[in-house]
Coordinates of C-alpha atoms and ligand atoms in Angstrom, one line a residue:
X1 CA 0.0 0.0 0.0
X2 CA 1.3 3.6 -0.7
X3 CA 1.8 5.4 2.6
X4 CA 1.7 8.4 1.2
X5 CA -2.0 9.9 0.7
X6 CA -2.6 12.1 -2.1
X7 CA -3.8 14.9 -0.3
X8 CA 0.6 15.1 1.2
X9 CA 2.1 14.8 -2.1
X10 CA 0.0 17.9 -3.6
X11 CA 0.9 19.2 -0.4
X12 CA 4.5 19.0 -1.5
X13 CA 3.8 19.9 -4.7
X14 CA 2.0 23.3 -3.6
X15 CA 5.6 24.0 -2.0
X16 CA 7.5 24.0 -5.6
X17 CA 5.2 26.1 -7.1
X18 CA 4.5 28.3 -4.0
X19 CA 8.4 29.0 -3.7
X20 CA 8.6 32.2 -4.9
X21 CA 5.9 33.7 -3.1
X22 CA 6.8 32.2 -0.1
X23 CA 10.2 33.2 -0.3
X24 CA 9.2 36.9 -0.9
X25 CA 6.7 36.7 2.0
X26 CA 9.0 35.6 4.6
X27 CA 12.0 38.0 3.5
X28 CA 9.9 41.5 3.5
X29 CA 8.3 39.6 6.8
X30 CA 4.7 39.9 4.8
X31 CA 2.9 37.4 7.5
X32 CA 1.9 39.8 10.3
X33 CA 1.9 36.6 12.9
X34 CA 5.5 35.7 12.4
X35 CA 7.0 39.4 12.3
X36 CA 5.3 40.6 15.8
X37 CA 5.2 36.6 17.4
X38 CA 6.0 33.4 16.4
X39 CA 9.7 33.7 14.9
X40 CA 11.2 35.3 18.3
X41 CA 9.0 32.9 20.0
X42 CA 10.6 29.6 18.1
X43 CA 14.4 31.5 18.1
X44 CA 14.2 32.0 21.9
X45 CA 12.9 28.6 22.4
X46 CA 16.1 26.9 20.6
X47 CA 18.3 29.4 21.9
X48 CA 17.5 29.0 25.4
X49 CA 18.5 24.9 24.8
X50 CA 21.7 26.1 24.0
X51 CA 22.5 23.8 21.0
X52 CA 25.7 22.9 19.1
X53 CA 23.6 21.7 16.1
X54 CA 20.1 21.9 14.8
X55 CA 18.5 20.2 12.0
X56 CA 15.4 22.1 10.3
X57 CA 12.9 20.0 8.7
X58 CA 10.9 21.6 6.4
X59 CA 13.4 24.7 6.7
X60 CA 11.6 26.6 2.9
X61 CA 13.7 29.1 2.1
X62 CA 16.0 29.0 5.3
X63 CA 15.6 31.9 7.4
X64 CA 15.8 29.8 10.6
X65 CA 19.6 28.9 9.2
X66 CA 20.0 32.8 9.5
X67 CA 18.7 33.5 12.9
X68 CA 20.2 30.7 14.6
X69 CA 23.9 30.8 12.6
X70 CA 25.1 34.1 14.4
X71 CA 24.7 32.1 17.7
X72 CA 27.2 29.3 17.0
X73 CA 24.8 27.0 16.3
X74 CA 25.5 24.6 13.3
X75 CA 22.0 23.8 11.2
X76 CA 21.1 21.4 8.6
X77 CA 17.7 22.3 6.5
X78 CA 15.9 19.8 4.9
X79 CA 13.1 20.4 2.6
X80 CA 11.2 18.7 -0.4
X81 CA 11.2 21.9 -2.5
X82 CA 13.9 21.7 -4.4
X83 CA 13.2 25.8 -5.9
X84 CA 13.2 26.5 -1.2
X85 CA 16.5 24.9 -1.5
X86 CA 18.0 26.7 -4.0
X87 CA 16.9 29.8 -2.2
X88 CA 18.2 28.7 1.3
X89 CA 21.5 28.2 0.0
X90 CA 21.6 31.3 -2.1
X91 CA 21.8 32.9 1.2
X92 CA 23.7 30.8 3.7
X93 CA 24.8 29.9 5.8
X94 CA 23.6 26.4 6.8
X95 CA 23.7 23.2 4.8
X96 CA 20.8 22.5 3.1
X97 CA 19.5 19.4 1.4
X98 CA 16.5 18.6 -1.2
X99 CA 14.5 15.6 1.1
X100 CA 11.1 14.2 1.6
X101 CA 9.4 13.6 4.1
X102 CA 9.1 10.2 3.0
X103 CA 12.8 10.0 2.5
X104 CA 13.0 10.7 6.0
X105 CA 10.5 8.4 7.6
X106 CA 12.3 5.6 5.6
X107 CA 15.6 6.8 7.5
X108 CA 16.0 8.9 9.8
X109 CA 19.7 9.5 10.0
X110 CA 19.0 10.5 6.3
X111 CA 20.3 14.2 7.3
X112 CA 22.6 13.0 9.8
X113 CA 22.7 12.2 13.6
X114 CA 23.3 13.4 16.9
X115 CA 20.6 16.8 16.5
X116 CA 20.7 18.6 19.9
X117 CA 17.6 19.9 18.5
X118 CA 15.0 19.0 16.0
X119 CA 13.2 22.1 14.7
X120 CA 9.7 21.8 12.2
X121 CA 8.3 25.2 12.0
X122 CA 4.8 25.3 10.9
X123 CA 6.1 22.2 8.8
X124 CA 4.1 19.3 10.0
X125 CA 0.9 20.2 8.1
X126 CA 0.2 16.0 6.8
X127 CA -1.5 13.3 7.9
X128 CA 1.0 11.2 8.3
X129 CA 3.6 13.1 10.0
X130 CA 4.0 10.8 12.8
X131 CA 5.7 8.1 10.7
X132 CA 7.8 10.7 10.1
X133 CA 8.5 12.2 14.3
X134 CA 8.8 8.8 14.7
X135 CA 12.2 8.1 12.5
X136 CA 13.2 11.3 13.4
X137 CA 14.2 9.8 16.8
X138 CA 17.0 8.5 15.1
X139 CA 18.6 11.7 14.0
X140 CA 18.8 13.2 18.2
X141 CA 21.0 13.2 20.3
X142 CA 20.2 10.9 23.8
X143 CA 19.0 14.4 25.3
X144 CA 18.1 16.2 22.3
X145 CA 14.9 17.8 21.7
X146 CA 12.1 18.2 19.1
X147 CA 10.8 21.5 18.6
X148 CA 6.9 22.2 16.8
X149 CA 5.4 25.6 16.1
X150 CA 2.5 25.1 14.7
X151 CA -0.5 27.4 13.5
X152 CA -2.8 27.7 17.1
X153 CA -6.1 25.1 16.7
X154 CA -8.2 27.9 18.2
X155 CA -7.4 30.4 15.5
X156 CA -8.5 28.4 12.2
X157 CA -12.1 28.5 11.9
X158 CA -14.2 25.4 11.1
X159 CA -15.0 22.3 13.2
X160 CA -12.7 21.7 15.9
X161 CA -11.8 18.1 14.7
X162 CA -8.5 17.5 13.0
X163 CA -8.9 16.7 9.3
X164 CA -7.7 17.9 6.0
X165 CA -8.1 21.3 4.9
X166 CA -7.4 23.8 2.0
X167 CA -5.1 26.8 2.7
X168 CA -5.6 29.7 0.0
X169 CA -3.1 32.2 1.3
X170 CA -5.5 34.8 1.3
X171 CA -5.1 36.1 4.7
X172 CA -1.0 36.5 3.8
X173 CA -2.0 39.8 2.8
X174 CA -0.3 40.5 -0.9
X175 CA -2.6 39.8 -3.2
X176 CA -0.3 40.1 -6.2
X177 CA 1.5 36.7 -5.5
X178 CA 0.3 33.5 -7.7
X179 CA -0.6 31.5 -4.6
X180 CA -1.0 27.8 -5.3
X181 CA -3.6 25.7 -2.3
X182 CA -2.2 23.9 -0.4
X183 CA -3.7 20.9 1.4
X184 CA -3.0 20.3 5.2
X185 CA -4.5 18.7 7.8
X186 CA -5.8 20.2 10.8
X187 CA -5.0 18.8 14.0
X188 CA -6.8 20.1 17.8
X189 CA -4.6 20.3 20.9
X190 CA -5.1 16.9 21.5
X191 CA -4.8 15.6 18.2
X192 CA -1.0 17.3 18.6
X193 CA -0.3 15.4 21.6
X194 CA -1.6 12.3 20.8
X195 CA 0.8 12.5 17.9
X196 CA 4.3 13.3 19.8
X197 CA 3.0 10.7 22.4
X198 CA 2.5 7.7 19.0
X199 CA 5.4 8.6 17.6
X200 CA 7.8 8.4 20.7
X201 CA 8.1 11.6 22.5
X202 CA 6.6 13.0 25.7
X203 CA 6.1 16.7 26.0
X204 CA 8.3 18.7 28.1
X205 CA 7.2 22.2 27.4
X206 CA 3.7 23.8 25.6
X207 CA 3.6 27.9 25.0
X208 CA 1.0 29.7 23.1
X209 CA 2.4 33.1 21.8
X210 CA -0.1 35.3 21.3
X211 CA -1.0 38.8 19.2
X212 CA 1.1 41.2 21.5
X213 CA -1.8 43.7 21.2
X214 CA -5.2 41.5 20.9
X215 CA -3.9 39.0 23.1
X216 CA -4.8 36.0 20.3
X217 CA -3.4 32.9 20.1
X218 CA -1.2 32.8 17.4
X219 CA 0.3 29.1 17.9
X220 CA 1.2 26.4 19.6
X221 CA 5.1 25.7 20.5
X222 CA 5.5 22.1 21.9
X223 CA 9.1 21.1 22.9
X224 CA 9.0 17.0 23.3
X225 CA 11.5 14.3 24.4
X226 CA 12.4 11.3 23.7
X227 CA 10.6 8.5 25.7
Ligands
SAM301 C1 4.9 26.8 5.9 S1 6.4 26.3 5.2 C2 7.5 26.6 6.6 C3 8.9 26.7 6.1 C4 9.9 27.1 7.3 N1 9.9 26.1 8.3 C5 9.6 28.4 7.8 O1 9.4 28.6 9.0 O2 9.6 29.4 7.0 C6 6.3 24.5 5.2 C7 7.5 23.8 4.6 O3 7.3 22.4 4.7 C8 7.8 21.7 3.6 N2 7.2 20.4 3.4 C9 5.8 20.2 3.5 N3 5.6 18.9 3.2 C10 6.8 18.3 3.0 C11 7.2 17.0 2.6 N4 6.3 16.0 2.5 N5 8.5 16.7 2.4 C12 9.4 17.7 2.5 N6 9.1 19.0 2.8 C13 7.8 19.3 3.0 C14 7.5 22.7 2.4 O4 8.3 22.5 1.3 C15 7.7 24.0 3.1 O5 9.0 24.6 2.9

């Protein structure tokens, strides 16, 4: 049987041909939630570890690379976008690699071993991302640490019960970019943690960083252990 629904490969297809646009909204810092929230709250989170090497799945066009590299810390981005890879190392620094999800789940030391930290940043957005957390095991060190920001349940409207979904872009605010949808699935709170908890991993930390002035929950930031 393919483990791979159809709904996650047009999901990694709507990465190739969203890479432009993606690439433009996250270098003029277009999405309003991750210029006055979510990126400080996911750098402080992985700084305050104090890692010697990170490995970003699902890095796009690298940024993460570019906050974390002035610290000393030493970060490998993997992504299935082969156009997000080619941006990511256009800028450096950071070693970046074209890889699947798939490619990952199959083995997990695919991008190497002995992570102090395991990063996705709203990149988990599939079904079947817990084969996925689960290989990923592989790839930390003994105490190392996976680290989730994902979009906040409470802010997507809709039935509160995880499921796949269609994400238009509209709400990313310029109009002018040739948005592709992208399918992703929805999970609740405890949809999230029944995930880490299948695939290995007990929580050790759950934030919510909110809208500094309407106080709204802009995500969820889980940092999980190995069990
Ligand atoms: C919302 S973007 C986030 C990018 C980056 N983490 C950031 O914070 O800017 C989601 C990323 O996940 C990657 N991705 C999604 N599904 C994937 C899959 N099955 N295999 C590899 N990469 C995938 C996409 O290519 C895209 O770069």
């Amino acid at each position: 049987m393919d483990p791979t629904p159809a709904p996650t490969t047009a999901l990694r297809d709507s990465w190739i041909a969203n890479a432009a646009a993606w690439t433009t909204a996250v270098r003029t810092q277009a999405i309003a939630s991750r210029r006055l929230a979510t990126d400080a709250a996911i750098v402080e989170a992985v700084l305050a570890r104090r890692p010697s090497r990170a490995l970003d799945v699902g890095c796009g066009e690298g940024w993460f690379a570019r906050a974390l590299s002035p610290h000393g810390i030493a970060v490998t981005g993997v992504d299935g976008s082969p156009p997000l890879i080619e941006a990511a190392r256009a800028a450096g620094p950071g070693t970046f690699e074209v890889m699947t999800y798939d490619e990952l789940a199959r083995d997990g030391r695919r991008a190497g071993t002995g992570f102090d930290v395991a990063i996705a940043n709203f990149a988990l957005l599939s079904e079947n991302d817990g084969r996925l957390l689960w290989s990923l095991r592989a790839a930390l060190a003994p105490d190392g640490a996976l680290i989730i920001q994902t979009v906040h349940p409470v802010s997507v409207g809709g039935p509160y019960r995880e499921g796949w979904r269609t994400e238009d872009f509209r709400g990313f605010g310029d109009s002018t970019q040739p948005w592709a949808p992208m399918p992703w699935y929805f999970r609740t709170v405890g949809s999230w943690l029944a995930l880490l908890r299948d695939a290995g991993y007990a929580l050790a930390d759950l934030s919510e960083p909110v809208h500094p002035e309407t106080g709204a929950p802009l995500s969820l930031l889980m940092i999980a252990k190995l069990t």
